[in-house]
Amino acid sequence: MTAGTAPSLTQSVTTIDAGAHVTALGWLKGTVALGLADGGVVLARDGETHRVEAHPDAGILVGASDGERFVTGGDDGRVAVTGSDGSTQTLAETKGAWIDSLALSPSGAFAYGAGKRVIARDDRGKEKTLEVPSTARGLAFAPKGYRLAISHYNGATLWFPNVEAKPEVLDWKGSHLDVTWSPDARFVVTSMQENALHGWRLIPDKGHMRMSGYPSKTRSFSWSHDGKWLATSGAEAAIVWPFESKEGPMGKQPRECGVRPAKVSRVAFHPNTYVLAVGYEDGCILLIRMADASELLVRPAVAGSGITAMAWDKAGKRLAFGCEDGKAGILTLPT
Amino acid sequence: MSDKIPVTVLTGYLGAGKTTLLNRILTEQHGKKYAVIVNEFGEIGIDNELVVGADEEVFEMNNGCICCTVRGDLIRILDGLMKRKGKFDAIIVETTGLADPAPVAQTFFMDQDVSDTARLDAVVTVADAKWLSDRLKDAPEAKNQIAFADVIILNKIDLVSEKELEEVEARIRAINPYAKVHRTQNCAIPISEVLDRKAFDLDRIIEIEPDFLEEGHHHHHDEDMQSVSVAIDGEVDPNKFMPWISNLTQVEGPNILRCKGIVAFPNEPKRFVFQGVHMILDGDVQGDWKPGEKRSSKVVFIGRDLNEKAIREGFLATAA
């Protein structure tokens, strides 16, 4: 099946004109927060939009949301927090360094990278700094506990910011970009400069996992709600690796979902069913049901409007997306 | 292709005048906006440009090729900058005085995301007329920067005599006879000589060097860095030439800093043009041979400890 023939949900999409490249987005209950490359955050709710200058005269490089607040890192060296009420304030500031890695934990802690330094601030405001061997490219909190995975050149570092013990080093030669932690905390997976993923089995044996064959870099990961599947971007289909067994995906073939003649740029698993939202560089978005690989069209291809950000709301009723040309939208699933 | 953002790499040994040149480019009235990637803040006094600090993180690629290094920080910064397209027309990368230009240049060929959106325009090296000769003796970095350059700004000429100037220029020529050399004081030079050179564009290789195909026998000697050029008065056999050039750059890649060439294939109306950085080779048929033009073939290598005899014999053996 191709996007042209897929049954359509396009009537259920409301469009938003965000005005600049959408670099990140998050849900703040019923409000969508769109972080923009021109430094603004556009808040959209019930067809109304409101622009907040979160990073004046700068650009938002990264953003994350915990459902209450939208935290953004910018090329002004600031971490800002924006609420659904339109309030915005500086959360942290560095001198000069770009903030292009950021992570929030469900407990209220956050961490950001500024060059080689990683700064973690817990829910009580206690701040700790760790210097890694090269620029911290990706950050991810463990699903439980105050522990951070940091990806960098030649591996990843696992750090308990509030514990004096030496951080654990996961070695693998090469440049590691983004990092993600499986929902059951058994696996840490990074994307790499060499168009591959690398994973470490933390339990039981510290084994390595290599997942290769991508024609370009993976810059978007998404775990299924139960952690059994990891969907990834970087190929002309969403590549979905099986993580159900203890060994992870070793020796198994990944699923290829939504094969189209365009590269997948973003993936987002539905928060409680096996449905995957797949965004492409040509602007198309498909919803794919894992059980039977059936496809639903959310957005047809739009020239110059590649998908750059995508997220489901907590209940899984709405999917928000943003694009490189400043277009954005919200799909509301028909009930 | 044409909408790719041009990137100029500015190199030069410590104190040669890189920052002076950068400030000159940025303050000149040109109506263009630049994003500038620097290693040290504070020295450039420009408010309205996008200035980014870099860390010069040189990463080896995991492909078994020891000279395939890239600048990881540059990949990251360009990825961020490209989200702000429209805010700037071109990018200038200033390297530290001790930097090897190769990883910077290779980044534009090794990383797909970078090469999709940006193109390396030229490597511009600022050299100190008074001290360059000494640095070429004691600093391998300075030699690399000269060998790698497309444009060389021989600066501070007011501090040396004409005779000294000729000497230092001869030293430059011994390493790199193909770069365009400009003599300057305070880096005073029209910026059109520095920016938008298209030195890595295959279709400009002939344009930049109009005398390129004429036999001007460049053959100088530096202790360990030299250029080798070989010409064939006629065509080469692609079935011999392609394996030869590919094998040579693979085997000698670590020693070859730059290479370029224009060759004629039998029954091919266009020239085959190539250029390379270490092991990375970029080549294509470009531009017709003109009616009545002599179909000849020439290759040029700049590198360290090159085996001139082997290169010469190898190339001559590919003659059609």
Short mmCIF file of N, CA and C in Angstrom, two decimals, chain A residues 232-295:
data_model
loop_
_atom_site.label_atom_id
_atom_site.label_comp_id
_atom_site.label_asym_id
_atom_site.label_seq_id
_atom_site.Cartn_x
_atom_site.Cartn_y
_atom_site.Cartn_z
N THR A 232 12.48 3.46 14.70
CA THR A 232 13.57 4.39 14.41
C THR A 232 13.41 5.02 13.03
N SER A 233 13.97 6.22 12.88
CA SER A 233 13.98 6.91 11.59
C SER A 233 15.29 6.62 10.87
N GLY A 234 15.43 7.15 9.66
CA GLY A 234 16.70 7.05 8.95
C GLY A 234 16.67 6.20 7.70
N ALA A 235 15.54 5.51 7.44
CA ALA A 235 15.43 4.70 6.22
C ALA A 235 14.13 5.08 5.51
N GLU A 236 13.89 4.48 4.36
CA GLU A 236 12.66 4.79 3.62
C GLU A 236 11.50 3.92 4.11
N ALA A 237 11.50 3.71 5.40
CA ALA A 237 10.45 3.01 6.14
C ALA A 237 10.84 3.20 7.59
N ALA A 238 9.87 3.09 8.49
CA ALA A 238 10.24 3.07 9.91
C ALA A 238 10.83 1.70 10.18
N ILE A 239 12.02 1.67 10.77
CA ILE A 239 12.66 0.40 11.11
C ILE A 239 12.34 0.14 12.58
N VAL A 240 11.66 -0.99 12.84
CA VAL A 240 11.15 -1.26 14.19
C VAL A 240 11.80 -2.55 14.70
N TRP A 241 12.63 -2.38 15.75
CA TRP A 241 13.42 -3.51 16.26
C TRP A 241 12.69 -4.19 17.41
N PRO A 242 12.73 -5.53 17.44
CA PRO A 242 12.09 -6.27 18.53
C PRO A 242 12.98 -6.32 19.77
N PHE A 243 12.44 -5.88 20.91
CA PHE A 243 13.22 -5.88 22.16
C PHE A 243 12.54 -6.73 23.24
N GLU A 244 11.69 -7.64 22.77
CA GLU A 244 10.92 -8.40 23.74
C GLU A 244 11.80 -9.37 24.53
N SER A 245 12.74 -10.01 23.83
CA SER A 245 13.53 -11.04 24.51
C SER A 245 14.69 -10.41 25.28
N LYS A 246 15.30 -11.20 26.15
CA LYS A 246 16.41 -10.72 26.97
C LYS A 246 17.59 -10.26 26.14
N GLU A 247 17.76 -10.91 24.99
CA GLU A 247 18.92 -10.60 24.14
C GLU A 247 18.72 -9.31 23.35
N GLY A 248 17.49 -8.81 23.37
CA GLY A 248 17.21 -7.66 22.50
C GLY A 248 17.04 -8.14 21.07
N PRO A 249 17.37 -7.31 20.10
CA PRO A 249 17.07 -7.65 18.71
C PRO A 249 18.13 -8.51 18.02
N MET A 250 19.14 -8.97 18.78
CA MET A 250 20.24 -9.68 18.13
C MET A 250 19.74 -10.96 17.46
N GLY A 251 20.16 -11.12 16.20
CA GLY A 251 19.78 -12.31 15.44
C GLY A 251 18.38 -12.26 14.89
N LYS A 252 17.69 -11.13 15.11
CA LYS A 252 16.32 -11.02 14.60
C LYS A 252 16.24 -9.91 13.55
N GLN A 253 15.28 -10.04 12.66
CA GLN A 253 15.07 -9.01 11.64
C GLN A 253 14.14 -7.94 12.20
N PRO A 254 14.39 -6.68 11.86
CA PRO A 254 13.44 -5.64 12.28
C PRO A 254 12.23 -5.63 11.35
N ARG A 255 11.13 -5.06 11.82
CA ARG A 255 9.98 -4.80 10.95
C ARG A 255 10.26 -3.53 10.16
N GLU A 256 9.78 -3.51 8.92
CA GLU A 256 9.86 -2.28 8.12
C GLU A 256 8.45 -1.81 7.86
N CYS A 257 8.10 -0.67 8.42
CA CYS A 257 6.73 -0.20 8.35
C CYS A 257 6.64 1.09 7.53
N GLY A 258 5.66 1.14 6.65
CA GLY A 258 5.43 2.38 5.88
C GLY A 258 6.51 2.62 4.85
N VAL A 259 6.79 1.60 4.03
CA VAL A 259 7.81 1.76 2.98
C VAL A 259 7.30 2.76 1.95
N ARG A 260 8.03 3.84 1.75
CA ARG A 260 7.69 4.88 0.78
C ARG A 260 8.99 5.39 0.18
N PRO A 261 8.92 6.05 -0.99
CA PRO A 261 10.15 6.57 -1.59
C PRO A 261 10.58 7.90 -0.96
N ALA A 262 10.57 7.95 0.38
CA ALA A 262 11.03 9.16 1.10
C ALA A 262 11.55 8.68 2.44
N LYS A 263 12.54 9.41 2.95
CA LYS A 263 13.14 9.00 4.21
C LYS A 263 12.24 9.34 5.40
N VAL A 264 12.20 8.44 6.36
CA VAL A 264 11.47 8.70 7.60
C VAL A 264 12.31 9.65 8.45
N SER A 265 11.67 10.74 8.92
CA SER A 265 12.40 11.70 9.74
C SER A 265 11.98 11.65 11.21
N ARG A 266 10.73 11.31 11.48
CA ARG A 266 10.28 11.22 12.88
C ARG A 266 9.40 9.99 13.06
N VAL A 267 9.48 9.39 14.24
CA VAL A 267 8.59 8.29 14.60
C VAL A 267 8.03 8.54 15.99
N ALA A 268 6.77 8.12 16.22
CA ALA A 268 6.17 8.27 17.54
C ALA A 268 5.16 7.15 17.76
N PHE A 269 5.48 6.26 18.70
CA PHE A 269 4.55 5.20 19.05
C PHE A 269 3.40 5.78 19.86
N HIS A 270 2.21 5.24 19.60
CA HIS A 270 1.03 5.60 20.37
C HIS A 270 1.28 5.20 21.84
N PRO A 271 0.82 6.01 22.80
CA PRO A 271 1.16 5.73 24.21
C PRO A 271 0.54 4.48 24.80
N ASN A 272 -0.48 3.89 24.17
CA ASN A 272 -0.98 2.63 24.75
C ASN A 272 -1.44 1.56 23.77
N THR A 273 -1.22 1.75 22.47
CA THR A 273 -1.51 0.64 21.55
C THR A 273 -0.35 0.51 20.57
N TYR A 274 -0.37 -0.60 19.80
CA TYR A 274 0.68 -0.82 18.82
C TYR A 274 0.37 -0.07 17.52
N VAL A 275 0.29 1.22 17.62
CA VAL A 275 0.10 2.06 16.44
C VAL A 275 1.27 3.03 16.39
N LEU A 276 1.89 3.13 15.22
CA LEU A 276 3.08 3.97 15.08
C LEU A 276 2.78 5.12 14.13
N ALA A 277 3.08 6.33 14.57
CA ALA A 277 3.00 7.49 13.67
C ALA A 277 4.37 7.67 13.02
N VAL A 278 4.37 7.78 11.68
CA VAL A 278 5.62 7.88 10.94
C VAL A 278 5.60 9.17 10.11
N GLY A 279 6.57 10.05 10.34
CA GLY A 279 6.68 11.29 9.57
C GLY A 279 7.86 11.19 8.63
N TYR A 280 7.69 11.73 7.43
CA TYR A 280 8.71 11.59 6.39
C TYR A 280 9.32 12.95 6.02
N GLU A 281 10.48 12.88 5.39
CA GLU A 281 11.16 14.10 4.94
C GLU A 281 10.38 14.84 3.86
N ASP A 282 9.47 14.14 3.17
CA ASP A 282 8.68 14.82 2.13
C ASP A 282 7.39 15.39 2.68
N GLY A 283 7.21 15.36 4.00
CA GLY A 283 6.06 15.99 4.62
C GLY A 283 4.90 15.07 4.90
N CYS A 284 4.96 13.84 4.41
CA CYS A 284 3.88 12.87 4.61
C CYS A 284 3.90 12.35 6.05
N ILE A 285 2.70 12.02 6.57
CA ILE A 285 2.60 11.31 7.86
C ILE A 285 1.63 10.15 7.68
N LEU A 286 2.02 8.98 8.15
CA LEU A 286 1.14 7.81 8.15
C LEU A 286 0.99 7.31 9.57
N LEU A 287 -0.19 6.73 9.86
CA LEU A 287 -0.35 5.94 11.08
C LEU A 287 -0.32 4.49 10.64
N ILE A 288 0.45 3.68 11.33
CA ILE A 288 0.59 2.28 10.94
C ILE A 288 0.26 1.39 12.14
N ARG A 289 -0.67 0.44 11.90
CA ARG A 289 -1.01 -0.51 12.95
C ARG A 289 -0.06 -1.69 12.83
N MET A 290 0.64 -1.99 13.91
CA MET A 290 1.67 -3.03 13.85
C MET A 290 1.07 -4.41 13.55
N ALA A 291 -0.13 -4.69 14.07
CA ALA A 291 -0.71 -6.03 13.96
C ALA A 291 -0.85 -6.48 12.51
N ASP A 292 -1.35 -5.60 11.65
CA ASP A 292 -1.60 -6.02 10.27
C ASP A 292 -0.95 -5.07 9.26
N ALA A 293 -0.10 -4.15 9.73
CA ALA A 293 0.61 -3.20 8.87
C ALA A 293 -0.34 -2.31 8.07
N SER A 294 -1.58 -2.20 8.51
CA SER A 294 -2.50 -1.31 7.77
C SER A 294 -2.10 0.14 8.02
N GLU A 295 -2.35 0.97 7.00
CA GLU A 295 -1.88 2.35 7.03
C GLU A 295 -3.04 3.33 6.92
#
